[in-house]
Amino acid sequence: MARGKFITFEGGEGAGKSTQVRRLAEHLRALGLDVVVTREPGGSPSAEAIRGLLLSGRVRALGTLGEAYLFAAARMDHIAETIEPALERGAWVICDRFADSTRVYQGAADGLDVEIVDDLERIAVGNCRPDLTIVIDLPVDVGLARVAGRSGNGTGDRFEAEAVAVHEARRQGFLGVAAANPDRCVVIDGAREADAVTSDIAALVTGRFGLAIGGRA
Ligand SMILES: Nc1ncnc2c1ncn2[C@@H]1O[C@H](COP(=O)(O)OP(=O)(O)OP(=O)(O)O)[C@@H](O)[C@H]1O
Ligand SMILES: [Mg+2]
């Protein structure tokens, strides 16, 4: 069995990542592929426990570096327990956020040294790099309006409740990651109707991996 493909979705809050992850998974399953949907932080029992700590803000006192260690620890377990076993058995893995989110949130937007980000990524990710990263880009105010609509109260978790300037820095951070990794990353305009975004992504993935309608890779 050929190794599966590893596809990650990145972008700011409310970009439509989780929506498009679900839809791409449906599309690929309809083509007959075995698809595993997962997310970060989390994606394995131990990593989900760490996710709870990170999103609660209770470990904010550890500082950006301490948080980055926790993200790395969660990522190592997620890869070992969920991602690698799936890829090895030939499943396609679609992950909602991955290492680029650490690079952008703790690095570009939160000031963690890029050397440290590089080191932690090398240690945690090793060779388990995505075959394709879809960066969903949209203006910060559009994404925040969507998130406010979703949660209904506008408070959200610790990573949502921050100033617009921080969100803008993250947007530029994701665009910077995409520009620095043009073979791996594709930027998709997420400010359109969800259906338009979905069909762009389906066409991108179908073309990139040579998937025929109704057939296997
Ligand atoms: N293209 C779109 N146009 C309008 N609304 C959308 C679009 N895509 C998603 N939404 C809605 O916007 C909200 C945020 O979408 P979603 O949860 O997919 O974003 P996300 O990138 O996963 O956000 P987060 O980073 O907070 O997890 C949801 O209520 C979703 O239904
Ligand atoms: Mg989401």
mmCIF file of N, CA, C and O and ligand atoms in Angstrom, residues 17-18 96 150, ligand 2:
data_model
loop_
_atom_site.group_PDB
_atom_site.id
_atom_site.type_symbol
_atom_site.label_atom_id
_atom_site.label_comp_id
_atom_site.label_asym_id
_atom_site.label_seq_id
_atom_site.Cartn_x
_atom_site.Cartn_y
_atom_site.Cartn_z
ATOM 1 N N LYS A 17 -11.139 27.112 8.071
ATOM 2 C CA LYS A 17 -10.337 25.883 8.058
ATOM 3 C C LYS A 17 -11.173 24.639 8.379
ATOM 4 O O LYS A 17 -11.169 23.666 7.632
ATOM 5 N N SER A 18 -11.867 24.683 9.520
ATOM 6 C CA SER A 18 -12.587 23.481 9.966
ATOM 7 C C SER A 18 -13.700 23.122 8.976
ATOM 8 O O SER A 18 -13.930 21.942 8.697
ATOM 9 N N ASP A 96 -6.249 20.021 10.697
ATOM 10 C CA ASP A 96 -6.723 21.381 10.926
ATOM 11 C C ASP A 96 -5.692 22.073 11.823
ATOM 12 O O ASP A 96 -5.668 21.837 13.024
ATOM 13 N N ARG A 150 -20.176 32.709 15.422
ATOM 14 C CA ARG A 150 -20.194 31.302 15.782
ATOM 15 C C ARG A 150 -20.336 31.101 17.281
ATOM 16 O O ARG A 150 -21.139 30.318 17.753
HETATM 17 MG MG MG B 2 -11.553 25.669 13.374
#
